């Protein structure tokens, strides 16, 4: 699911103003972390002996703080350097990996549930983690999502930030080269 999960998010990001990118990044980040970290509430109640209402408040605060990285990601992708289809193909994975890396060290140092961890059952694929680590695998998944977005935009004839997405760019990786 991770290989296609970010395509709708990138689709929504298309041609977004910076203020709207901030709002959507915050909403997405909070929703993402609330659904990802729901298990912290029973853990704080059972082992921390905190009341349920306080545990839920802490979870919302934690999700909001972590979602600031998504705000930075959305702002970076919606900003001018990623306004061309070719650049979003490379800028989005770089910023996604940067957000994963920063989340591992900033605020609380929370390296759980990185995008690359979703591939733990794909033994033939996770071998690249030996060289590039989980961040390299996260970058590969994010790159694939960006490529699928460009492919879907090319098929539907929709532009990326007002610029047309050519089939040659979108399907360059699928074409077999003749010698």
PDB file of C-alpha atoms in Angstrom:
ATOM      1  CA  UNK A   1       0.000   0.000   0.000  1.00  0.00           C
ATOM      2  CA  UNK A   2       2.914   2.355   0.674  1.00  0.00           C
ATOM      3  CA  UNK A   3       3.814   2.303  -3.029  1.00  0.00           C
ATOM      4  CA  UNK A   4       0.599   4.172  -3.915  1.00  0.00           C
ATOM      5  CA  UNK A   5      -0.449   5.761  -0.602  1.00  0.00           C
ATOM      6  CA  UNK A   6       1.217   9.125  -1.222  1.00  0.00           C
ATOM      7  CA  UNK A   7      -0.186   9.643  -4.726  1.00  0.00           C
ATOM      8  CA  UNK A   8      -3.499  11.126  -3.492  1.00  0.00           C
ATOM      9  CA  UNK A   9      -1.582  13.422  -1.173  1.00  0.00           C
ATOM     10  CA  UNK A  10       0.584  14.673  -4.011  1.00  0.00           C
ATOM     11  CA  UNK A  11      -2.521  15.081  -6.162  1.00  0.00           C
ATOM     12  CA  UNK A  12      -4.020  17.367  -3.501  1.00  0.00           C
ATOM     13  CA  UNK A  13      -0.748  19.265  -3.258  1.00  0.00           C
ATOM     14  CA  UNK A  14      -0.889  20.200  -6.941  1.00  0.00           C
ATOM     15  CA  UNK A  15      -1.002  24.004  -7.485  1.00  0.00           C
ATOM     16  CA  UNK A  16      -1.461  24.825  -3.819  1.00  0.00           C
ATOM     17  CA  UNK A  17      -0.794  28.261  -2.327  1.00  0.00           C
ATOM     18  CA  UNK A  18       1.694  28.425   0.585  1.00  0.00           C
ATOM     19  CA  UNK A  19      -0.960  29.236   3.211  1.00  0.00           C
ATOM     20  CA  UNK A  20      -3.092  26.365   2.048  1.00  0.00           C
ATOM     21  CA  UNK A  21      -0.031  24.088   2.029  1.00  0.00           C
ATOM     22  CA  UNK A  22       0.541  24.969   5.684  1.00  0.00           C
ATOM     23  CA  UNK A  23      -3.052  24.173   6.635  1.00  0.00           C
ATOM     24  CA  UNK A  24      -3.237  20.920   4.679  1.00  0.00           C
ATOM     25  CA  UNK A  25       0.174  19.794   5.875  1.00  0.00           C
ATOM     26  CA  UNK A  26      -0.873  20.371   9.467  1.00  0.00           C
ATOM     27  CA  UNK A  27      -4.193  18.554   9.023  1.00  0.00           C
ATOM     28  CA  UNK A  28      -2.562  15.642   7.204  1.00  0.00           C
ATOM     29  CA  UNK A  29       0.224  15.395   9.773  1.00  0.00           C
ATOM     30  CA  UNK A  30      -2.152  15.388  12.725  1.00  0.00           C
ATOM     31  CA  UNK A  31      -4.433  12.792  11.109  1.00  0.00           C
ATOM     32  CA  UNK A  32      -1.426  10.668  10.120  1.00  0.00           C
ATOM     33  CA  UNK A  33       0.127  10.646  13.569  1.00  0.00           C
ATOM     34  CA  UNK A  34      -3.169  10.191  15.406  1.00  0.00           C
ATOM     35  CA  UNK A  35      -3.882   7.069  13.362  1.00  0.00           C
ATOM     36  CA  UNK A  36      -0.289   5.878  13.662  1.00  0.00           C
ATOM     37  CA  UNK A  37       0.190   6.467  17.377  1.00  0.00           C
ATOM     38  CA  UNK A  38      -3.248   5.628  18.775  1.00  0.00           C
ATOM     39  CA  UNK A  39      -1.642   2.901  20.887  1.00  0.00           C
ATOM     40  CA  UNK A  40       0.082   5.498  23.065  1.00  0.00           C
ATOM     41  CA  UNK A  41      -3.191   6.283  24.874  1.00  0.00           C
ATOM     42  CA  UNK A  42      -3.697   2.811  26.400  1.00  0.00           C
ATOM     43  CA  UNK A  43       0.031   2.618  27.102  1.00  0.00           C
ATOM     44  CA  UNK A  44      -0.041   5.890  29.055  1.00  0.00           C
ATOM     45  CA  UNK A  45      -3.194   4.811  30.902  1.00  0.00           C
ATOM     46  CA  UNK A  46      -2.020   1.298  31.807  1.00  0.00           C
ATOM     47  CA  UNK A  47       1.682   1.863  32.463  1.00  0.00           C
ATOM     48  CA  UNK A  48       1.798   5.586  33.183  1.00  0.00           C
ATOM     49  CA  UNK A  49      -1.352   5.592  35.304  1.00  0.00           C
ATOM     50  CA  UNK A  50      -2.579   8.759  33.577  1.00  0.00           C
ATOM     51  CA  UNK A  51      -6.264   9.564  33.153  1.00  0.00           C
ATOM     52  CA  UNK A  52      -7.704   8.862  29.706  1.00  0.00           C
ATOM     53  CA  UNK A  53      -8.493  12.525  28.971  1.00  0.00           C
ATOM     54  CA  UNK A  54      -4.903  13.551  29.762  1.00  0.00           C
ATOM     55  CA  UNK A  55      -3.497  10.722  27.625  1.00  0.00           C
ATOM     56  CA  UNK A  56      -5.648  11.798  24.673  1.00  0.00           C
ATOM     57  CA  UNK A  57      -4.504  15.404  25.134  1.00  0.00           C
ATOM     58  CA  UNK A  58      -0.862  14.340  25.178  1.00  0.00           C
ATOM     59  CA  UNK A  59      -1.409  12.284  22.023  1.00  0.00           C
ATOM     60  CA  UNK A  60      -2.949  15.310  20.230  1.00  0.00           C
ATOM     61  CA  UNK A  61      -0.067  17.526  21.352  1.00  0.00           C
ATOM     62  CA  UNK A  62       2.498  14.958  20.238  1.00  0.00           C
ATOM     63  CA  UNK A  63       0.767  14.506  16.855  1.00  0.00           C
ATOM     64  CA  UNK A  64       0.654  18.271  16.349  1.00  0.00           C
ATOM     65  CA  UNK A  65       4.339  18.697  17.104  1.00  0.00           C
ATOM     66  CA  UNK A  66       5.337  15.846  14.789  1.00  0.00           C
ATOM     67  CA  UNK A  67       3.057  17.177  12.036  1.00  0.00           C
ATOM     68  CA  UNK A  68       5.194  20.314  11.773  1.00  0.00           C
ATOM     69  CA  UNK A  69       7.574  18.225   9.667  1.00  0.00           C
ATOM     70  CA  UNK A  70       4.733  17.582   7.202  1.00  0.00           C
ATOM     71  CA  UNK A  71       4.084  21.312   7.096  1.00  0.00           C
ATOM     72  CA  UNK A  72       7.705  21.842   6.093  1.00  0.00           C
ATOM     73  CA  UNK A  73       7.437  19.034   3.520  1.00  0.00           C
ATOM     74  CA  UNK A  74       4.281  20.447   1.927  1.00  0.00           C
ATOM     75  CA  UNK A  75       5.723  23.948   1.863  1.00  0.00           C
ATOM     76  CA  UNK A  76       8.885  22.672   0.185  1.00  0.00           C
ATOM     77  CA  UNK A  77       7.017  20.709  -2.476  1.00  0.00           C
ATOM     78  CA  UNK A  78       4.486  23.482  -3.141  1.00  0.00           C
ATOM     79  CA  UNK A  79       7.246  26.091  -3.359  1.00  0.00           C
ATOM     80  CA  UNK A  80       8.722  27.264  -6.666  1.00  0.00           C
ATOM     81  CA  UNK A  81      11.587  24.745  -7.111  1.00  0.00           C
ATOM     82  CA  UNK A  82       9.105  21.849  -7.338  1.00  0.00           C
ATOM     83  CA  UNK A  83       6.728  23.625  -9.694  1.00  0.00           C
ATOM     84  CA  UNK A  84       7.971  21.700 -12.723  1.00  0.00           C
ATOM     85  CA  UNK A  85       7.008  18.046 -13.205  1.00  0.00           C
ATOM     86  CA  UNK A  86      10.601  16.872 -13.554  1.00  0.00           C
ATOM     87  CA  UNK A  87      11.685  18.560 -10.340  1.00  0.00           C
ATOM     88  CA  UNK A  88       8.856  17.191  -8.193  1.00  0.00           C
ATOM     89  CA  UNK A  89      10.032  13.721  -9.141  1.00  0.00           C
ATOM     90  CA  UNK A  90      13.277  14.374  -7.279  1.00  0.00           C
ATOM     91  CA  UNK A  91      12.387  17.060  -4.736  1.00  0.00           C
ATOM     92  CA  UNK A  92       9.532  15.142  -3.120  1.00  0.00           C
ATOM     93  CA  UNK A  93      11.610  12.028  -2.213  1.00  0.00           C
ATOM     94  CA  UNK A  94      14.495  14.162  -0.950  1.00  0.00           C
ATOM     95  CA  UNK A  95      12.246  16.180   1.316  1.00  0.00           C
ATOM     96  CA  UNK A  96      10.339  13.090   2.481  1.00  0.00           C
ATOM     97  CA  UNK A  97      13.603  11.420   3.506  1.00  0.00           C
ATOM     98  CA  UNK A  98      14.755  14.661   5.150  1.00  0.00           C
ATOM     99  CA  UNK A  99      11.510  14.796   7.143  1.00  0.00           C
ATOM    100  CA  UNK A 100      11.952  11.160   8.209  1.00  0.00           C
ATOM    101  CA  UNK A 101      15.560  11.834   9.196  1.00  0.00           C
ATOM    102  CA  UNK A 102      14.706  14.979  11.147  1.00  0.00           C
ATOM    103  CA  UNK A 103      11.869  13.203  12.924  1.00  0.00           C
ATOM    104  CA  UNK A 104      14.397  10.631  14.103  1.00  0.00           C
ATOM    105  CA  UNK A 105      16.407  13.301  15.904  1.00  0.00           C
ATOM    106  CA  UNK A 106      14.349  16.469  16.461  1.00  0.00           C
ATOM    107  CA  UNK A 107      11.800  17.065  19.187  1.00  0.00           C
ATOM    108  CA  UNK A 108      11.723  13.624  20.795  1.00  0.00           C
ATOM    109  CA  UNK A 109      13.864  11.545  18.495  1.00  0.00           C
ATOM    110  CA  UNK A 110      10.986   9.430  17.198  1.00  0.00           C
ATOM    111  CA  UNK A 111      12.352   7.020  14.555  1.00  0.00           C
ATOM    112  CA  UNK A 112       9.328   4.708  14.602  1.00  0.00           C
ATOM    113  CA  UNK A 113       7.106   4.011  11.618  1.00  0.00           C
ATOM    114  CA  UNK A 114       9.297   5.469   8.879  1.00  0.00           C
ATOM    115  CA  UNK A 115       8.054   4.909   5.331  1.00  0.00           C
ATOM    116  CA  UNK A 116      10.796   2.404   4.552  1.00  0.00           C
ATOM    117  CA  UNK A 117       9.728   0.176   7.449  1.00  0.00           C
ATOM    118  CA  UNK A 118       6.571  -0.682   5.507  1.00  0.00           C
ATOM    119  CA  UNK A 119       8.653  -2.968   3.287  1.00  0.00           C
ATOM    120  CA  UNK A 120       9.954  -5.239   6.032  1.00  0.00           C
ATOM    121  CA  UNK A 121       8.319  -8.347   4.513  1.00  0.00           C
ATOM    122  CA  UNK A 122       9.827  -7.771   1.056  1.00  0.00           C
ATOM    123  CA  UNK A 123      13.093  -9.617   1.614  1.00  0.00           C
ATOM    124  CA  UNK A 124      14.401  -9.094  -1.926  1.00  0.00           C
ATOM    125  CA  UNK A 125      13.737  -5.357  -1.667  1.00  0.00           C
ATOM    126  CA  UNK A 126      15.028  -4.594   1.801  1.00  0.00           C
ATOM    127  CA  UNK A 127      18.474  -5.772   0.817  1.00  0.00           C
ATOM    128  CA  UNK A 128      19.213  -2.218  -0.332  1.00  0.00           C
ATOM    129  CA  UNK A 129      18.821  -1.176   3.301  1.00  0.00           C
ATOM    130  CA  UNK A 130      22.190  -2.774   3.927  1.00  0.00           C
ATOM    131  CA  UNK A 131      23.733  -0.037   1.792  1.00  0.00           C
ATOM    132  CA  UNK A 132      21.327   2.909   1.997  1.00  0.00           C
ATOM    133  CA  UNK A 133      19.518   2.215   5.264  1.00  0.00           C
ATOM    134  CA  UNK A 134      15.819   2.667   5.873  1.00  0.00           C
ATOM    135  CA  UNK A 135      16.066   6.206   4.507  1.00  0.00           C
ATOM    136  CA  UNK A 136      17.112   4.928   1.090  1.00  0.00           C
ATOM    137  CA  UNK A 137      14.131   2.613   1.030  1.00  0.00           C
ATOM    138  CA  UNK A 138      11.861   5.483   2.124  1.00  0.00           C
ATOM    139  CA  UNK A 139      13.264   7.565  -0.711  1.00  0.00           C
ATOM    140  CA  UNK A 140      12.593   4.782  -3.214  1.00  0.00           C
ATOM    141  CA  UNK A 141       8.964   4.465  -2.074  1.00  0.00           C
ATOM    142  CA  UNK A 142       8.481   8.258  -2.166  1.00  0.00           C
ATOM    143  CA  UNK A 143      10.090   8.431  -5.627  1.00  0.00           C
ATOM    144  CA  UNK A 144       7.754   5.710  -6.893  1.00  0.00           C
ATOM    145  CA  UNK A 145       4.745   7.616  -5.554  1.00  0.00           C
ATOM    146  CA  UNK A 146       5.892  10.794  -7.309  1.00  0.00           C
ATOM    147  CA  UNK A 147       6.439   8.854 -10.555  1.00  0.00           C
ATOM    148  CA  UNK A 148       2.965   7.323 -10.299  1.00  0.00           C
ATOM    149  CA  UNK A 149       1.507  10.779  -9.742  1.00  0.00           C
ATOM    150  CA  UNK A 150       3.199  12.093 -12.878  1.00  0.00           C
ATOM    151  CA  UNK A 151       1.993   9.056 -14.799  1.00  0.00           C
ATOM    152  CA  UNK A 152      -1.591   9.586 -13.672  1.00  0.00           C
ATOM    153  CA  UNK A 153      -1.399  13.289 -14.549  1.00  0.00           C
ATOM    154  CA  UNK A 154      -0.048  12.452 -18.010  1.00  0.00           C
ATOM    155  CA  UNK A 155      -2.799   9.898 -18.626  1.00  0.00           C
ATOM    156  CA  UNK A 156      -5.577  12.249 -17.482  1.00  0.00           C
ATOM    157  CA  UNK A 157      -4.065  15.260 -19.256  1.00  0.00           C
ATOM    158  CA  UNK A 158      -3.945  17.348 -16.092  1.00  0.00           C
ATOM    159  CA  UNK A 159      -1.036  19.724 -15.422  1.00  0.00           C
ATOM    160  CA  UNK A 160       1.321  19.847 -12.460  1.00  0.00           C
ATOM    161  CA  UNK A 161       1.188  23.403 -11.063  1.00  0.00           C
ATOM    162  CA  UNK A 162      -0.061  24.720 -14.391  1.00  0.00           C
ATOM    163  CA  UNK A 163       2.617  22.985 -16.467  1.00  0.00           C
ATOM    164  CA  UNK A 164       1.757  20.061 -18.710  1.00  0.00           C
ATOM    165  CA  UNK A 165       3.118  16.645 -17.848  1.00  0.00           C
ATOM    166  CA  UNK A 166       4.414  14.980 -20.977  1.00  0.00           C
ATOM    167  CA  UNK A 167       4.085  11.275 -21.479  1.00  0.00           C
ATOM    168  CA  UNK A 168       7.781  11.040 -22.209  1.00  0.00           C
ATOM    169  CA  UNK A 169       8.681  12.322 -18.739  1.00  0.00           C
ATOM    170  CA  UNK A 170       5.996  10.367 -16.941  1.00  0.00           C
ATOM    171  CA  UNK A 171       6.747   7.044 -18.587  1.00  0.00           C
ATOM    172  CA  UNK A 172      10.506   7.350 -19.103  1.00  0.00           C
ATOM    173  CA  UNK A 173      11.235   4.652 -16.559  1.00  0.00           C
ATOM    174  CA  UNK A 174       8.791   2.219 -18.128  1.00  0.00           C
ATOM    175  CA  UNK A 175      10.134   2.393 -21.644  1.00  0.00           C
ATOM    176  CA  UNK A 176      12.672  -0.159 -22.772  1.00  0.00           C
ATOM    177  CA  UNK A 177      15.563   1.402 -24.661  1.00  0.00           C
ATOM    178  CA  UNK A 178      16.693  -0.055 -27.939  1.00  0.00           C
ATOM    179  CA  UNK A 179      20.340  -0.321 -28.785  1.00  0.00           C
TER     180      UNK A 179
END
